[in-house]
Amino acid sequence: MDTSKVCQLTPWDTRGYSTALNPRFVKTGRMFRGFFVKTISFVGYTVQYGCIAHCAFEYIGEFVSCSGPSMEPTITNHDVVFSKRVSRHLCRIQKGHIVIAKSPFDPKMNICKRVMGLEGDKVCTSGPSDVFKTHTYVPRGHVWLEGDNLRNSTDSRSYGPIPYALIRGRVCLKMWPPHSFGVLAESPNDGRIL
Amino acid sequence: MKKYTHLAVNGHESGFVKTGRMFRGFFVKTISFVGYTVQYGCIAHCAFEYIGEFVSCSGPSMEPTITNHDVVFSERVSRHLCRIQKGHIVIAKSPFDPKMNICKRVMGLEGDKVCTSGPSDVFKTHTYVPRGHVWLEGDNLRNSTDSRSYGPIPYALIRGRVCLKMWPPHSFGVLAESPNDGRIL
């Protein structure tokens, strides 16, 4: 018998581990644990920064891409605007402001229209070409929205005033296209604001 | 060693340098405190927004299911996944005051036929709930201002679904079914 090999200690023994443990399982277990810890911390950071980003979009402002012809010429198809949320939370939306609101007919869609009447205001419900003008009063807690392109816009003239709570934010800046960057124009239908 | 040369030369640390260092330390601590507050505030806000919140109810319109000063837990997941059904009790933003919330039961979804007349009326009148709207009614029909007076409200006003009553402890648990089941058509 070769006594030198019997007395030889393996590297695992010197670290105090039980020689009954297979060194390969211990290594794999350690790798999995390290991978698991890294995954958990990655998920934690993602959730953390996702929450901060969500709150920034919720309370400060967001970029919105508009589609449709109902706000021409002020906002055309595929324009990108910046909509700030502060006005809505402080209830400072005024007549003449362009707002982004949740659609009353589809909770997943948003609409972009101009506020033509606040609660208690008298608004004109007839078209510009009608002979007999009809009017109505905007109920408490509601707003009257109209698109700038009156001929091609589905707005409060068809579905009535919408609750103020549906408004998401006020459009204050046009970001794209670059040649029309800046503050948005006043309403081309000023005669309709009573 | 370089850091302390000016000490050796003057014999003691200059008063202005010490104050400057104190202010800078205080400033850094304030900034990091504000940073942590904003961070955890955002996470808490998102938890209330996407998971659920505790709501204290007031008013008699949902008796006997929910009485005055009850605390309920309202979950947000159903609303975001559009899984609100007839018979669910929901918390919604008031259509007449954007800062107030209302707590009522859903009696009709879009396209449903709902009864607009009272239980004591001779002639029953009906209406259809428009697309994207819901018809809300309080359980206490005699003492509730709901869709029978202000019409159906947009689905987008719903904040969450009430699923558990937390307080008072003797009525802890899942909420009862509608006592006005005959009105669900």
mmCIF file with all atom_site columns, C-alpha atoms in Angstrom, chain A residues 48 51-52 54-55 58-59 88 91 102-108 119 139-142 163-166, chain B residues 39 42-43 45-46 49-50 79 82 93-99 110 130-133 154-157:
data_model
loop_
_atom_site.group_PDB
_atom_site.id
_atom_site.type_symbol
_atom_site.label_atom_id
_atom_site.label_alt_id
_atom_site.label_comp_id
_atom_site.label_asym_id
_atom_site.label_entity_id
_atom_site.label_seq_id
_atom_site.pdbx_PDB_ins_code
_atom_site.Cartn_x
_atom_site.Cartn_y
_atom_site.Cartn_z
_atom_site.occupancy
_atom_site.B_iso_or_equiv
_atom_site.pdbx_formal_charge
_atom_site.auth_seq_id
_atom_site.auth_comp_id
_atom_site.auth_asym_id
_atom_site.auth_atom_id
_atom_site.pdbx_PDB_model_num
ATOM 1  C CA . GLN A 1 48  ? -38.015 50.635 -8.578  1.00 0.00 ? 48  GLN A CA 1
ATOM 2  C CA . CYS A 1 51  ? -42.341 53.110 -10.493 1.00 0.00 ? 51  CYS A CA 1
ATOM 3  C CA . ILE A 1 52  ? -40.357 56.358 -10.557 1.00 0.00 ? 52  ILE A CA 1
ATOM 4  C CA . HIS A 1 54  ? -44.559 55.974 -13.978 1.00 0.00 ? 54  HIS A CA 1
ATOM 5  C CA . CYS A 1 55  ? -44.934 58.671 -11.333 1.00 0.00 ? 55  CYS A CA 1
ATOM 6  C CA . GLU A 1 58  ? -48.425 60.604 -14.032 1.00 0.00 ? 58  GLU A CA 1
ATOM 7  C CA . TYR A 1 59  ? -47.623 63.841 -12.222 1.00 0.00 ? 59  TYR A CA 1
ATOM 8  C CA . ARG A 1 88  ? -55.335 68.777 -14.360 1.00 0.00 ? 88  ARG A CA 1
ATOM 9  C CA . CYS A 1 91  ? -57.942 71.855 -11.542 1.00 0.00 ? 91  CYS A CA 1
ATOM 10 C CA . LYS A 1 102 ? -60.061 59.354 -21.823 1.00 0.00 ? 102 LYS A CA 1
ATOM 11 C CA . SER A 1 103 ? -62.711 58.533 -24.366 1.00 0.00 ? 103 SER A CA 1
ATOM 12 C CA . PRO A 1 104 ? -66.173 58.147 -22.804 1.00 0.00 ? 104 PRO A CA 1
ATOM 13 C CA . PHE A 1 105 ? -66.904 55.320 -25.225 1.00 0.00 ? 105 PHE A CA 1
ATOM 14 C CA . ASP A 1 106 ? -63.690 53.318 -24.945 1.00 0.00 ? 106 ASP A CA 1
ATOM 15 C CA . PRO A 1 107 ? -61.760 53.325 -21.656 1.00 0.00 ? 107 PRO A CA 1
ATOM 16 C CA . LYS A 1 108 ? -58.562 52.321 -23.461 1.00 0.00 ? 108 LYS A CA 1
ATOM 17 C CA . GLU A 1 119 ? -69.325 73.740 -15.744 1.00 0.00 ? 119 GLU A CA 1
ATOM 18 C CA . PRO A 1 139 ? -73.623 70.471 -15.921 1.00 0.00 ? 139 PRO A CA 1
ATOM 19 C CA . ARG A 1 140 ? -71.548 70.612 -12.722 1.00 0.00 ? 140 ARG A CA 1
ATOM 20 C CA . GLY A 1 141 ? -68.259 68.695 -12.900 1.00 0.00 ? 141 GLY A CA 1
ATOM 21 C CA . HIS A 1 142 ? -68.384 68.404 -16.712 1.00 0.00 ? 142 HIS A CA 1
ATOM 22 C CA . PRO A 1 163 ? -66.994 64.518 -16.740 1.00 0.00 ? 163 PRO A CA 1
ATOM 23 C CA . TYR A 1 164 ? -63.964 66.614 -15.761 1.00 0.00 ? 164 TYR A CA 1
ATOM 24 C CA . ALA A 1 165 ? -62.439 63.510 -14.137 1.00 0.00 ? 165 ALA A CA 1
ATOM 25 C CA . LEU A 1 166 ? -61.844 61.986 -17.585 1.00 0.00 ? 166 LEU A CA 1
ATOM 26 C CA . GLN B 2 39  ? -38.117 56.768 -4.449  1.00 0.00 ? 39  GLN B CA 1
ATOM 27 C CA . CYS B 2 42  ? -43.198 56.478 -6.050  1.00 0.00 ? 42  CYS B CA 1
ATOM 28 C CA . ILE B 2 43  ? -43.148 52.765 -5.231  1.00 0.00 ? 43  ILE B CA 1
ATOM 29 C CA . HIS B 2 45  ? -47.993 55.233 -5.182  1.00 0.00 ? 45  HIS B CA 1
ATOM 30 C CA . CYS B 2 46  ? -47.631 52.536 -7.826  1.00 0.00 ? 46  CYS B CA 1
ATOM 31 C CA . GLU B 2 49  ? -52.420 52.474 -8.236  1.00 0.00 ? 49  GLU B CA 1
ATOM 32 C CA . TYR B 2 50  ? -51.982 48.942 -9.547  1.00 0.00 ? 50  TYR B CA 1
ATOM 33 C CA . ARG B 2 79  ? -60.350 47.608 -13.475 1.00 0.00 ? 79  ARG B CA 1
ATOM 34 C CA . CYS B 2 82  ? -61.448 45.348 -17.724 1.00 0.00 ? 82  CYS B CA 1
ATOM 35 C CA . LYS B 2 93  ? -64.794 59.063 -9.467  1.00 0.00 ? 93  LYS B CA 1
ATOM 36 C CA . SER B 2 94  ? -67.884 61.175 -9.101  1.00 0.00 ? 94  SER B CA 1
ATOM 37 C CA . PRO B 2 95  ? -69.096 62.584 -12.430 1.00 0.00 ? 95  PRO B CA 1
ATOM 38 C CA . PHE B 2 96  ? -70.090 65.788 -10.651 1.00 0.00 ? 96  PHE B CA 1
ATOM 39 C CA . ASP B 2 97  ? -66.983 66.396 -8.558  1.00 0.00 ? 97  ASP B CA 1
ATOM 40 C CA . PRO B 2 98  ? -63.590 65.199 -9.840  1.00 0.00 ? 98  PRO B CA 1
ATOM 41 C CA . LYS B 2 99  ? -62.211 65.201 -6.295  1.00 0.00 ? 99  LYS B CA 1
ATOM 42 C CA . GLU B 2 110 ? -72.576 48.419 -21.960 1.00 0.00 ? 110 GLU B CA 1
ATOM 43 C CA . PRO B 2 130 ? -74.369 53.047 -24.117 1.00 0.00 ? 130 PRO B CA 1
ATOM 44 C CA . ARG B 2 131 ? -70.994 51.704 -25.239 1.00 0.00 ? 131 ARG B CA 1
ATOM 45 C CA . GLY B 2 132 ? -68.172 52.266 -22.774 1.00 0.00 ? 132 GLY B CA 1
ATOM 46 C CA . HIS B 2 133 ? -70.555 53.109 -19.897 1.00 0.00 ? 133 HIS B CA 1
ATOM 47 C CA . PRO B 2 154 ? -68.183 56.176 -18.453 1.00 0.00 ? 154 PRO B CA 1
ATOM 48 C CA . TYR B 2 155 ? -66.289 52.986 -17.553 1.00 0.00 ? 155 TYR B CA 1
ATOM 49 C CA . ALA B 2 156 ? -63.089 55.055 -17.408 1.00 0.00 ? 156 ALA B CA 1
ATOM 50 C CA . LEU B 2 157 ? -64.297 56.724 -14.201 1.00 0.00 ? 157 LEU B CA 1
#
